[in-house]
Structures are given as C-alpha cells and as structure tokens.
C-alpha cells in the first residue's frame, strides 16, 4: 500500500509553525514527513527560509511515529559532506531511527551564498557521488581520511552514530543519473511520476539488493474557494512551471521572478490541483500511484490555509488517497 506524507515547506512557513504543523500532520494520520532544505525561498512572496536541520531536530522530539526525511539536502557546496554525515547521524538518534537522509545535486539559489560559485551539471553530479561515498564511510564509525577530486576529509570520525548508519535517498531525473546513483543509494527520490524511473532504479540496484522505496512529491492547493486557491498557488508556486533544469541554475528570488513573469494563473491551475474538491485533489496524485511509487509526499501550497488544511481536510483527503 502506498504511504502518504506531508511536506514541511521551510520557504512558506516559519520554524515554530512548521513544528506545530508536523505534530498536527502526524495526528491527522500522515505516514511520514519530508522537509525542504533552503537558504532562500524561490519567490519573495513566500518569505521564509529557516534552517531545516534545527527545525527537524525539534520535530523529532515533538513527534513519535512519522518517519522524517530531507527532501532534499545538497551535501556539496553550502555543506561539506563530513558535516552532513554528522548532523544526519544526530538526527537519526534524536528520532529513534525514523530519519532518511535525502540528498540531491542542489540549486544555485541556496548554494551560491557561501561564495564558492556554482559548478556545471556534470561537476555537480561528480561532487554528489563523492559526497555520498564520504558520508557512507563516516557512517561506518571509523576514522576517515579522504583525498578526492572535490573534497578532503582529515582524520574525521562520527562519535554519536546510530547502529547501521542512516538510510540514504538520492534524487534522480533520468537514466544517466539512475545508472550512477542507484548503486549508491537506498531509496529513489523524484518529483516526476514516471514508471521508467522506478524500474530503471530497481534494475540498476540488482536482484540481490534489498527492496527500495520510491519517494515522490506533488503540490496541491486546497481552499474553500477555487479561484482563491488558484491565486494562492500562483503567488507562491508559479516558479514550479520552470522545471528543475531551469530552476537549478537560477541564483536569486529576482531570477525566479523574472523567469516566471509570463506564467499565468491558469498555467499554474493546469499543473497544480486547486480548490475544495477532495476527489480532484486525490486524483492529481494518481499518476504517482500508477507509476509505482511507494511513498508520495503532499505539499499544501502556502501558509495561509495550512492550519485549516490540517484541521479539517487532511484526514478525509488521506481516506480518499488510500482508496484510489
């Protein structure tokens, strides 16, 4: 049976609100919760970008059942992989084994802030592969010294380490990235409802590998008035229309504003289910189920209706999703 998750969007809500939403989402019956990890929102109107790891530490203490994951962290520029290995281990201990470390190649929007530039896509993939290898080594609990093409690690050891380390999910987008990263990861992460991604991932991992989870994500915008919901989705999520091949290279909110200036509300409504019809919202998730995803995280767009969504809509929507 497909598991359904709730997304803690650090770009659209403050950290205290996110911790409360996490508790309410667990109480509403969500199976897991994922968090974005941004230094900046995509659009100025979103208005938030708290530190995901501090927030997740609080969520780990405030919740007791839901699994937690980053969706996703870039372990190559803004964070050194040795530091990602340490904080992932700590969060796994705080959550009593409920954490999955979701990793990806990152976005210029968040990574350029440390002044190290933004590599071309091939270099980003090379860096991610090396970072995953470093994290894996450190999660063995031994003293690690590493001299790679992109990173150095000098006599590092993770002292507070959960037994078995931390499971890793890797964001992929096509055959090339699947071939490269499936052998390195435990679980697939993608926002595209394509069955070929999952079959390719499972084939690349081989028949002897343990069963892998495929974790997707989809935005919806519930609201009692459809036009208002479309307006909210347009205000908060029109950046979504650019696609990741464009979004990964834009450096600022001004860049996203420019790139989305010709996106219309009706364009957003075509790609994001909006309004009060729970059947319509549930049906928008069906492509992920048909593609074979084991886990799908929902994004309720915007902070404006977030509490109302959790209080009144989440439970009946989950019932409809589980009956698809």
Tab-separated table of C-alpha atoms in Angstrom:
chain	number	residue	atom	x	y	z
A	1	UNK	CA	0.000	0.000	0.000
A	2	UNK	CA	1.246	3.479	-0.876
A	3	UNK	CA	2.343	5.629	2.053
A	4	UNK	CA	1.393	9.312	2.092
A	5	UNK	CA	3.494	12.075	3.545
A	6	UNK	CA	3.300	15.737	4.486
A	7	UNK	CA	5.833	18.341	3.353
A	8	UNK	CA	7.337	20.835	5.774
A	9	UNK	CA	7.994	23.729	3.405
A	10	UNK	CA	10.663	25.908	5.003
A	11	UNK	CA	10.102	28.530	2.276
A	12	UNK	CA	6.471	29.298	3.127
A	13	UNK	CA	6.207	28.962	6.927
A	14	UNK	CA	8.290	29.931	9.963
A	15	UNK	CA	10.109	27.319	12.055
A	16	UNK	CA	7.732	27.354	15.027
A	17	UNK	CA	4.757	26.986	12.729
A	18	UNK	CA	6.447	24.070	10.941
A	19	UNK	CA	6.990	22.188	14.189
A	20	UNK	CA	3.309	22.614	15.059
A	21	UNK	CA	2.258	21.531	11.567
A	22	UNK	CA	4.470	18.450	11.921
A	23	UNK	CA	2.664	17.405	15.099
A	24	UNK	CA	-0.753	18.072	13.577
A	25	UNK	CA	0.165	16.161	10.413
A	26	UNK	CA	1.187	13.154	12.495
A	27	UNK	CA	-2.098	13.342	14.390
A	28	UNK	CA	-4.023	13.600	11.105
A	29	UNK	CA	-2.585	10.263	10.002
A	30	UNK	CA	0.246	11.046	7.593
A	31	UNK	CA	2.803	8.242	7.402
A	32	UNK	CA	5.920	10.374	7.012
A	33	UNK	CA	7.092	13.966	6.745
A	34	UNK	CA	9.719	15.487	4.485
A	35	UNK	CA	11.410	18.851	4.771
A	36	UNK	CA	12.904	21.124	2.161
A	37	UNK	CA	16.380	22.490	2.949
A	38	UNK	CA	16.796	26.005	1.559
A	39	UNK	CA	18.811	29.116	2.303
A	40	UNK	CA	16.351	31.214	0.299
A	41	UNK	CA	12.738	30.935	-0.853
A	42	UNK	CA	12.099	30.728	-4.577
A	43	UNK	CA	9.883	33.823	-4.509
A	44	UNK	CA	9.936	36.859	-2.212
A	45	UNK	CA	6.228	36.374	-1.512
A	46	UNK	CA	6.982	33.052	0.191
A	47	UNK	CA	9.001	34.957	2.753
A	48	UNK	CA	10.751	32.216	4.788
A	49	UNK	CA	13.867	30.039	4.775
A	50	UNK	CA	14.668	28.752	8.270
A	51	UNK	CA	17.409	26.197	8.926
A	52	UNK	CA	15.874	22.817	8.187
A	53	UNK	CA	18.143	20.810	10.472
A	54	UNK	CA	17.324	22.774	13.616
A	55	UNK	CA	13.633	22.559	12.798
A	56	UNK	CA	13.847	18.817	12.139
A	57	UNK	CA	15.582	18.286	15.480
A	58	UNK	CA	12.607	19.934	17.164
A	59	UNK	CA	10.186	17.887	15.048
A	60	UNK	CA	11.998	14.684	16.020
A	61	UNK	CA	11.289	15.478	19.679
A	62	UNK	CA	7.723	16.702	19.119
A	63	UNK	CA	6.591	13.672	17.092
A	64	UNK	CA	6.783	9.966	17.856
A	65	UNK	CA	5.540	7.945	14.869
A	66	UNK	CA	6.095	9.574	11.494
A	67	UNK	CA	9.252	8.974	9.531
A	68	UNK	CA	11.276	12.079	8.689
A	69	UNK	CA	13.417	12.936	5.666
A	70	UNK	CA	15.199	15.786	3.969
A	71	UNK	CA	13.748	16.410	0.503
A	72	UNK	CA	16.498	17.156	-0.329
A	73	UNK	CA	19.822	18.286	1.106
A	74	UNK	CA	22.760	19.198	-1.122
A	75	UNK	CA	25.965	17.901	0.524
A	76	UNK	CA	28.499	19.570	-1.767
A	77	UNK	CA	28.794	23.374	-1.584
A	78	UNK	CA	26.926	25.018	1.289
A	79	UNK	CA	27.557	21.931	3.437
A	80	UNK	CA	30.674	19.780	3.469
A	81	UNK	CA	29.717	16.075	3.315
A	82	UNK	CA	31.517	15.379	6.607
A	83	UNK	CA	29.161	17.844	8.323
A	84	UNK	CA	26.115	16.330	6.627
A	85	UNK	CA	27.216	12.903	7.880
A	86	UNK	CA	27.444	14.233	11.446
A	87	UNK	CA	24.103	16.014	11.543
A	88	UNK	CA	22.292	13.129	9.822
A	89	UNK	CA	23.629	10.743	12.455
A	90	UNK	CA	22.494	13.083	15.234
A	91	UNK	CA	19.011	13.444	13.758
A	92	UNK	CA	18.715	9.680	13.387
A	93	UNK	CA	19.467	9.310	17.106
A	94	UNK	CA	17.030	12.071	18.094
A	95	UNK	CA	14.261	10.489	16.010
A	96	UNK	CA	14.899	6.934	17.263
A	97	UNK	CA	15.658	5.639	13.799
A	98	UNK	CA	12.901	7.454	11.868
A	99	UNK	CA	15.134	9.512	9.569
A	100	UNK	CA	16.061	9.135	5.882
A	101	UNK	CA	18.819	11.368	4.531
A	102	UNK	CA	17.537	12.632	1.189
A	103	UNK	CA	20.334	14.022	-0.982
A	104	UNK	CA	20.480	15.796	-4.323
A	105	UNK	CA	22.782	17.838	-6.540
A	106	UNK	CA	21.319	21.121	-5.303
A	107	UNK	CA	20.204	24.504	-6.607
A	108	UNK	CA	22.221	27.637	-7.253
A	109	UNK	CA	19.605	29.547	-5.244
A	110	UNK	CA	20.872	28.030	-1.996
A	111	UNK	CA	24.445	27.013	-2.705
A	112	UNK	CA	25.928	30.217	-4.153
A	113	UNK	CA	25.608	32.006	-0.800
A	114	UNK	CA	28.957	30.707	0.504
A	115	UNK	CA	30.811	32.364	-2.383
A	116	UNK	CA	32.212	29.199	-3.968
A	117	UNK	CA	30.395	29.574	-7.279
A	118	UNK	CA	28.014	27.131	-8.944
A	119	UNK	CA	29.521	24.244	-10.934
A	120	UNK	CA	28.217	22.909	-14.222
A	121	UNK	CA	25.815	19.991	-14.011
A	122	UNK	CA	28.395	17.265	-14.735
A	123	UNK	CA	30.634	18.544	-11.953
A	124	UNK	CA	27.653	18.715	-9.590
A	125	UNK	CA	26.920	15.056	-10.242
A	126	UNK	CA	30.580	14.159	-9.683
A	127	UNK	CA	30.566	16.081	-6.409
A	128	UNK	CA	27.376	14.399	-5.226
A	129	UNK	CA	28.797	10.932	-5.920
A	130	UNK	CA	31.940	11.716	-3.964
A	131	UNK	CA	29.922	13.239	-1.113
A	132	UNK	CA	27.744	10.124	-0.802
A	133	UNK	CA	30.857	7.947	-0.636
A	134	UNK	CA	32.281	10.111	2.161
A	135	UNK	CA	29.039	10.027	4.146
A	136	UNK	CA	28.849	6.249	3.792
A	137	UNK	CA	32.414	5.876	5.041
A	138	UNK	CA	31.836	8.130	8.039
A	139	UNK	CA	28.663	6.276	8.958
A	140	UNK	CA	30.736	3.143	9.471
A	141	UNK	CA	32.081	4.751	12.658
A	142	UNK	CA	35.755	4.515	11.745
A	143	UNK	CA	38.394	7.225	11.455
A	144	UNK	CA	38.258	8.559	7.894
A	145	UNK	CA	40.868	10.417	5.874
A	146	UNK	CA	39.819	11.138	2.302
A	147	UNK	CA	41.532	12.821	-0.603
A	148	UNK	CA	39.177	13.118	-3.552
A	149	UNK	CA	38.823	15.313	-6.584
A	150	UNK	CA	36.484	17.725	-4.792
A	151	UNK	CA	36.673	17.052	-1.044
A	152	UNK	CA	39.220	16.377	1.632
A	153	UNK	CA	38.488	14.776	4.981
A	154	UNK	CA	41.222	14.763	7.597
A	155	UNK	CA	41.028	12.221	10.460
A	156	UNK	CA	37.253	12.564	10.925
A	157	UNK	CA	35.020	10.263	12.939
A	158	UNK	CA	31.331	10.405	13.823
A	159	UNK	CA	31.226	9.751	17.556
A	160	UNK	CA	27.458	9.664	18.092
A	161	UNK	CA	26.370	7.187	15.473
A	162	UNK	CA	23.146	5.150	15.193
A	163	UNK	CA	23.557	1.442	14.634
A	164	UNK	CA	23.533	0.756	10.915
A	165	UNK	CA	24.136	4.372	9.960
A	166	UNK	CA	21.443	6.377	8.153
A	167	UNK	CA	19.495	5.238	5.052
A	168	UNK	CA	20.101	7.493	2.063
A	169	UNK	CA	17.624	8.555	-0.600
A	170	UNK	CA	19.018	10.063	-3.797
A	171	UNK	CA	17.227	12.438	-6.165
A	172	UNK	CA	17.348	11.275	-9.788
A	173	UNK	CA	15.805	12.543	-13.003
A	174	UNK	CA	16.686	10.126	-15.792
A	175	UNK	CA	18.603	7.050	-16.967
A	176	UNK	CA	22.049	8.629	-16.624
A	177	UNK	CA	21.584	9.677	-13.013
A	178	UNK	CA	19.861	6.389	-12.162
A	179	UNK	CA	22.750	4.332	-13.524
A	180	UNK	CA	25.139	6.379	-11.470
A	181	UNK	CA	23.323	6.749	-8.170
A	182	UNK	CA	21.112	3.675	-7.754
A	183	UNK	CA	24.083	1.556	-6.578
A	184	UNK	CA	24.961	4.260	-4.014
A	185	UNK	CA	21.520	4.928	-2.540
A	186	UNK	CA	18.935	3.049	-0.552
A	187	UNK	CA	15.860	4.839	-1.894
A	188	UNK	CA	14.854	6.757	-5.022
A	189	UNK	CA	13.614	10.350	-4.800
A	190	UNK	CA	11.928	12.107	-7.715
A	191	UNK	CA	9.154	14.590	-8.431
A	192	UNK	CA	8.281	13.018	-11.796
A	193	UNK	CA	5.546	10.323	-11.925
A	194	UNK	CA	7.384	8.148	-14.429
A	195	UNK	CA	7.401	4.359	-14.098
A	196	UNK	CA	10.665	4.112	-16.070
A	197	UNK	CA	12.472	5.877	-13.228
A	198	UNK	CA	11.441	3.209	-10.754
A	199	UNK	CA	12.050	0.204	-12.989
A	200	UNK	CA	15.406	1.639	-14.038
A	201	UNK	CA	16.381	2.243	-10.426
A	202	UNK	CA	15.443	-1.259	-9.344
A	203	UNK	CA	17.256	-2.806	-12.326
A	204	UNK	CA	20.394	-0.774	-11.600
A	205	UNK	CA	20.406	-1.879	-7.981
A	206	UNK	CA	20.323	-5.544	-8.975
A	207	UNK	CA	18.267	-8.518	-7.865
A	208	UNK	CA	20.305	-9.038	-4.708
A	209	UNK	CA	19.639	-5.573	-3.308
A	210	UNK	CA	17.021	-5.077	-0.580
A	211	UNK	CA	13.642	-3.655	-1.594
A	212	UNK	CA	13.961	0.040	-2.386
A	213	UNK	CA	11.416	2.756	-1.715
A	214	UNK	CA	10.494	5.368	-4.295
A	215	UNK	CA	9.530	8.705	-2.767
A	216	UNK	CA	7.645	11.227	-4.876
A	217	UNK	CA	6.212	14.650	-4.115
A	218	UNK	CA	3.314	16.659	-5.537
A	219	UNK	CA	1.888	20.109	-4.738
A	220	UNK	CA	-1.813	20.703	-4.189
A	221	UNK	CA	-3.596	23.854	-3.067
A	222	UNK	CA	-6.733	23.145	-1.089
A	223	UNK	CA	-9.032	26.059	-0.331
A	224	UNK	CA	-12.790	26.562	0.118
A	225	UNK	CA	-12.876	28.796	-2.983
A	226	UNK	CA	-11.270	27.512	-6.180
A	227	UNK	CA	-10.357	30.936	-7.582
A	228	UNK	CA	-8.751	31.948	-4.276
A	229	UNK	CA	-6.795	28.681	-4.214
A	230	UNK	CA	-5.537	29.273	-7.753
A	231	UNK	CA	-4.490	32.800	-6.799
A	232	UNK	CA	-2.570	31.444	-3.799
A	233	UNK	CA	-0.874	28.751	-5.868
A	234	UNK	CA	0.082	31.374	-8.462
A	235	UNK	CA	1.511	33.702	-5.818
A	236	UNK	CA	3.501	31.009	-4.027
A	237	UNK	CA	4.302	28.327	-6.603
A	238	UNK	CA	4.463	29.779	-10.114
A	239	UNK	CA	8.235	29.091	-10.026
A	240	UNK	CA	7.236	25.417	-10.338
A	241	UNK	CA	6.459	25.896	-14.044
A	242	UNK	CA	10.136	26.376	-14.928
A	243	UNK	CA	11.158	22.782	-14.322
A	244	UNK	CA	14.265	21.673	-12.454
A	245	UNK	CA	16.604	22.009	-15.439
A	246	UNK	CA	15.954	25.768	-15.286
A	247	UNK	CA	15.317	26.181	-11.574
A	248	UNK	CA	18.598	24.575	-10.522
A	249	UNK	CA	20.633	27.356	-12.143
A	250	UNK	CA	18.754	30.495	-11.039
A	251	UNK	CA	20.626	32.296	-8.231
A	252	UNK	CA	18.093	34.653	-6.619
A	253	UNK	CA	14.422	35.332	-5.979
A	254	UNK	CA	14.726	38.093	-8.598
A	255	UNK	CA	15.791	35.454	-11.105
A	256	UNK	CA	12.769	33.329	-10.318
A	257	UNK	CA	10.502	36.367	-10.552
A	258	UNK	CA	11.890	37.107	-13.998
A	259	UNK	CA	11.714	33.519	-15.172
A	260	UNK	CA	8.075	33.227	-14.089
A	261	UNK	CA	6.848	36.662	-15.235
A	262	UNK	CA	4.881	35.232	-18.160
A	263	UNK	CA	3.351	32.348	-16.200
A	264	UNK	CA	-0.405	32.866	-15.858
A	265	UNK	CA	-2.717	31.740	-13.049
A	266	UNK	CA	-4.397	29.351	-15.475
A	267	UNK	CA	-0.996	27.798	-16.250
A	268	UNK	CA	-0.499	27.090	-12.553
A	269	UNK	CA	-4.026	25.680	-12.275
A	270	UNK	CA	-3.220	23.289	-15.138
A	271	UNK	CA	-0.265	21.823	-13.236
A	272	UNK	CA	-1.451	22.037	-9.601
A	273	UNK	CA	-4.851	20.796	-8.408
A	274	UNK	CA	-6.561	23.686	-6.621
A	275	UNK	CA	-9.807	24.251	-4.729
A	276	UNK	CA	-12.219	22.448	-2.390
A	277	UNK	CA	-12.888	19.256	-4.389
A	278	UNK	CA	-11.106	16.485	-2.489
A	279	UNK	CA	-11.747	13.989	-5.269
A	280	UNK	CA	-9.932	16.283	-7.711
A	281	UNK	CA	-7.030	16.745	-5.295
A	282	UNK	CA	-6.750	12.998	-4.735
A	283	UNK	CA	-6.947	12.208	-8.446
A	284	UNK	CA	-3.983	14.510	-9.116
A	285	UNK	CA	-1.848	12.046	-7.135
A	286	UNK	CA	-2.938	9.017	-9.171
A	287	UNK	CA	-0.085	9.262	-11.751
A	288	UNK	CA	2.415	8.598	-8.961
A	289	UNK	CA	0.462	5.534	-7.858
A	290	UNK	CA	0.222	4.243	-11.417
A	291	UNK	CA	3.958	4.790	-11.867
A	292	UNK	CA	4.576	2.544	-8.852
A	293	UNK	CA	5.754	4.992	-6.213
A	294	UNK	CA	5.746	3.504	-2.731
A	295	UNK	CA	5.640	6.905	-0.991
A	296	UNK	CA	4.110	10.233	-2.049
A	297	UNK	CA	4.511	13.464	-0.070
A	298	UNK	CA	1.874	16.172	-0.472
A	299	UNK	CA	2.691	19.880	-0.471
A	300	UNK	CA	-0.204	22.051	0.665
A	301	UNK	CA	0.801	25.275	-1.045
A	302	UNK	CA	1.026	28.422	1.069
A	303	UNK	CA	0.865	29.114	4.784
A	304	UNK	CA	-2.494	30.914	4.537
A	305	UNK	CA	-4.689	27.795	4.690
A	306	UNK	CA	-2.157	25.373	6.182
A	307	UNK	CA	-3.665	25.029	9.651
A	308	UNK	CA	-7.185	24.762	8.257
A	309	UNK	CA	-5.986	22.087	5.831
A	310	UNK	CA	-4.515	20.025	8.665
A	311	UNK	CA	-7.503	20.531	10.967
A	312	UNK	CA	-10.341	19.813	8.531
A	313	UNK	CA	-9.081	18.403	5.237
A	314	UNK	CA	-6.090	16.149	5.818
A	315	UNK	CA	-7.951	13.183	7.317
A	316	UNK	CA	-10.727	12.916	4.682
A	317	UNK	CA	-8.197	13.540	1.899
A	318	UNK	CA	-5.995	10.731	3.203
A	319	UNK	CA	-9.023	8.430	3.209
A	320	UNK	CA	-9.664	9.205	-0.453
A	321	UNK	CA	-5.995	8.747	-1.364
A	322	UNK	CA	-5.845	5.362	0.351
A	323	UNK	CA	-8.922	4.200	-1.535
A	324	UNK	CA	-7.540	5.036	-5.004
